[in-house]
C-alpha cells in the first residue's frame, strides 16, 4: 500500500515539474493568446448562430419578407467571424511553434547542465557518450517539447 502511494506521489511530482517547466518556457504573449483562447472557443457557436440567421434570412428574402440589405449585413458578419477565427488559429499555431522551440532550448540547456555535471571518469574515451548524447538530443528533443507544450494547451 505504501509503495503505491509513493509511486503516485512520484508520478504527481513528475507531472507537476513537467507542467512548471512547460509553463515557464511559454512567453508572456503566448500565455495571453492562451487566455484569449478561452473566449475564442465560442467562435464556432457564434458562427453557427450567424449562419442560422443567414439561412433564415435567405428564406425570408425568397418570400419577399425582408430586404436584401439585411442578408448582406449578416453575410458580412459571417465572413468577419470566419476571418477572426482563422486569424486566431494562425496566431495560436505561431506561438505554439515558438513555444516548442523555446522548450527545446530549455531541454538542451538542462541536458548540457547534466552532461557537464558528470564526472570525467564516467565518460568513456571511445566516443560512445557523445554518440548517445547526440541521439538523445536529436530524436527525442522535438517529441518531448511538443508533448510538454500539448500538456499545457
C-alpha atoms as one frame of an Amber mdcrd trajectory, in Angstrom:
protein
   0.000   0.000   0.000   2.803   2.378   0.936   4.659   1.555  -2.290   1.595
   2.530  -4.373   1.323   5.860  -2.560   4.998   6.528  -3.171   4.591   5.763
  -6.868   1.542   8.029  -7.131   3.396  10.776  -5.272   6.425  10.462  -7.572
   4.194  10.480 -10.657   2.379  13.582  -9.418   5.701  15.248  -8.688   6.999
  14.472 -12.186   3.810  15.795 -13.814   3.981  18.959 -11.705   7.621  19.534
 -12.679   6.839  18.986 -16.365   3.919  21.430 -16.195   6.024  24.035 -14.404
   8.831  23.574 -16.945   6.398  23.907 -19.834   4.626  26.952 -18.404   7.932
  28.643 -17.644   9.076  28.082 -21.221   5.974  29.860 -22.590   6.348  33.531
 -23.370   4.022  36.138 -21.866   2.422  36.759 -25.247   1.815  33.020 -25.632
   0.133  32.907 -22.235  -2.016  35.854 -23.295  -3.011  34.077 -26.524  -3.959
  31.002 -24.478  -6.125  33.170 -22.210  -7.797  34.723 -25.248  -8.405  31.176
 -26.443 -10.982  30.738 -23.704 -13.118  33.375 -25.411 -12.213  32.145 -28.885
 -13.736  28.789 -28.010 -17.141  30.411 -28.545 -16.388  31.421 -32.154 -17.820
  28.200 -33.634 -21.044  28.825 -31.708 -21.228  32.428 -32.921 -20.530  31.332
 -36.479 -23.224  28.644 -36.382 -25.797  31.074 -34.974 -24.875  33.672 -37.608
 -25.099  31.009 -40.324 -28.519  30.039 -38.992 -29.636  33.676 -39.112 -28.243
  33.989 -42.643 -30.109  30.918 -43.899 -33.342  32.068 -42.202 -32.866  35.480
 -43.792 -32.320  33.883 -47.219 -35.619  32.017 -46.934 -37.400  35.201 -45.847
 -35.834  37.055 -48.788 -37.132  34.399 -51.144 -40.648  35.123 -49.939 -40.016
  38.875 -50.024 -40.411  39.396 -46.276 -37.050  41.133 -45.685 -34.860  43.387
 -47.830 -31.647  42.204 -49.464 -29.607  44.607 -47.334 -30.171  42.614 -44.134
 -28.845  39.432 -45.772 -25.744  41.228 -46.981 -25.097  42.565 -43.468 -25.449
  39.091 -41.950 -23.144  37.677 -44.641 -20.578  40.377 -43.808 -20.751  39.456
 -40.113 -20.338  35.778 -41.011 -17.279  36.485 -43.149 -15.822  38.659 -40.387
 -16.288  35.886 -37.788 -14.634  33.323 -40.073 -11.747  35.719 -40.650 -11.257
  36.324 -36.908 -11.372  32.602 -36.149  -8.839  31.817 -38.883  -6.576  34.672
 -37.780  -6.663  33.427 -34.191  -5.832  29.859 -35.243  -2.801  31.098 -37.213
  -1.613  33.214 -34.274  -2.085  30.266 -31.929  -0.115  27.969 -34.255   2.709
  30.524 -34.496   3.040  30.782 -30.733   2.781  27.003 -30.358   5.750  26.549
 -32.687   7.632  29.329 -30.916   6.969  27.655 -27.546   8.162  24.281 -28.865
  11.443  25.903 -29.931  11.783  27.600 -26.543  11.082  24.316 -24.762  13.690
  22.572 -26.917  16.176  25.270 -25.975  15.416  24.776 -22.277  15.682  20.989
 -22.563  19.046  21.341 -24.301  20.175  23.671 -21.525  19.172  21.128 -18.873
  20.834  18.289 -20.805  24.044  20.275 -21.151  23.996  21.173 -17.450  23.514
  17.495 -16.600  26.232  16.450 -19.049  28.651  18.936 -17.523  27.929  17.648
 -14.039  29.022  14.101 -14.977  32.489  13.284 -13.665  35.108  12.788 -16.380
  35.896   9.232 -15.248  32.315   8.191 -16.067  32.581   9.362 -19.649  34.150
   6.719 -21.844  37.008   7.715 -24.131  35.646   5.718 -27.062  33.153   8.409
 -28.036  30.071   6.394 -27.132  28.998   9.101 -24.700  28.967  11.766 -27.415
  27.053   9.464 -29.767  24.430   8.672 -27.128  24.107  12.343 -26.249  23.612
  13.272 -29.915  20.912  10.610 -30.328  19.134  11.732 -27.175  19.107  15.388
 -28.166  18.232  14.835 -31.822  15.384  12.325 -31.799  13.629  12.823 -28.505
  14.032  16.562 -28.039  11.363  17.600 -30.535   8.890  14.981 -29.317   9.440
  15.893 -25.662   8.951  19.601 -26.332   5.712  19.013 -28.273   4.436  16.679
 -25.572   5.148  19.186 -22.819   3.513  22.041 -24.757   0.428  19.991 -25.608
   0.037  19.188 -21.898  -0.285  22.893 -21.155  -2.609  23.563 -24.110
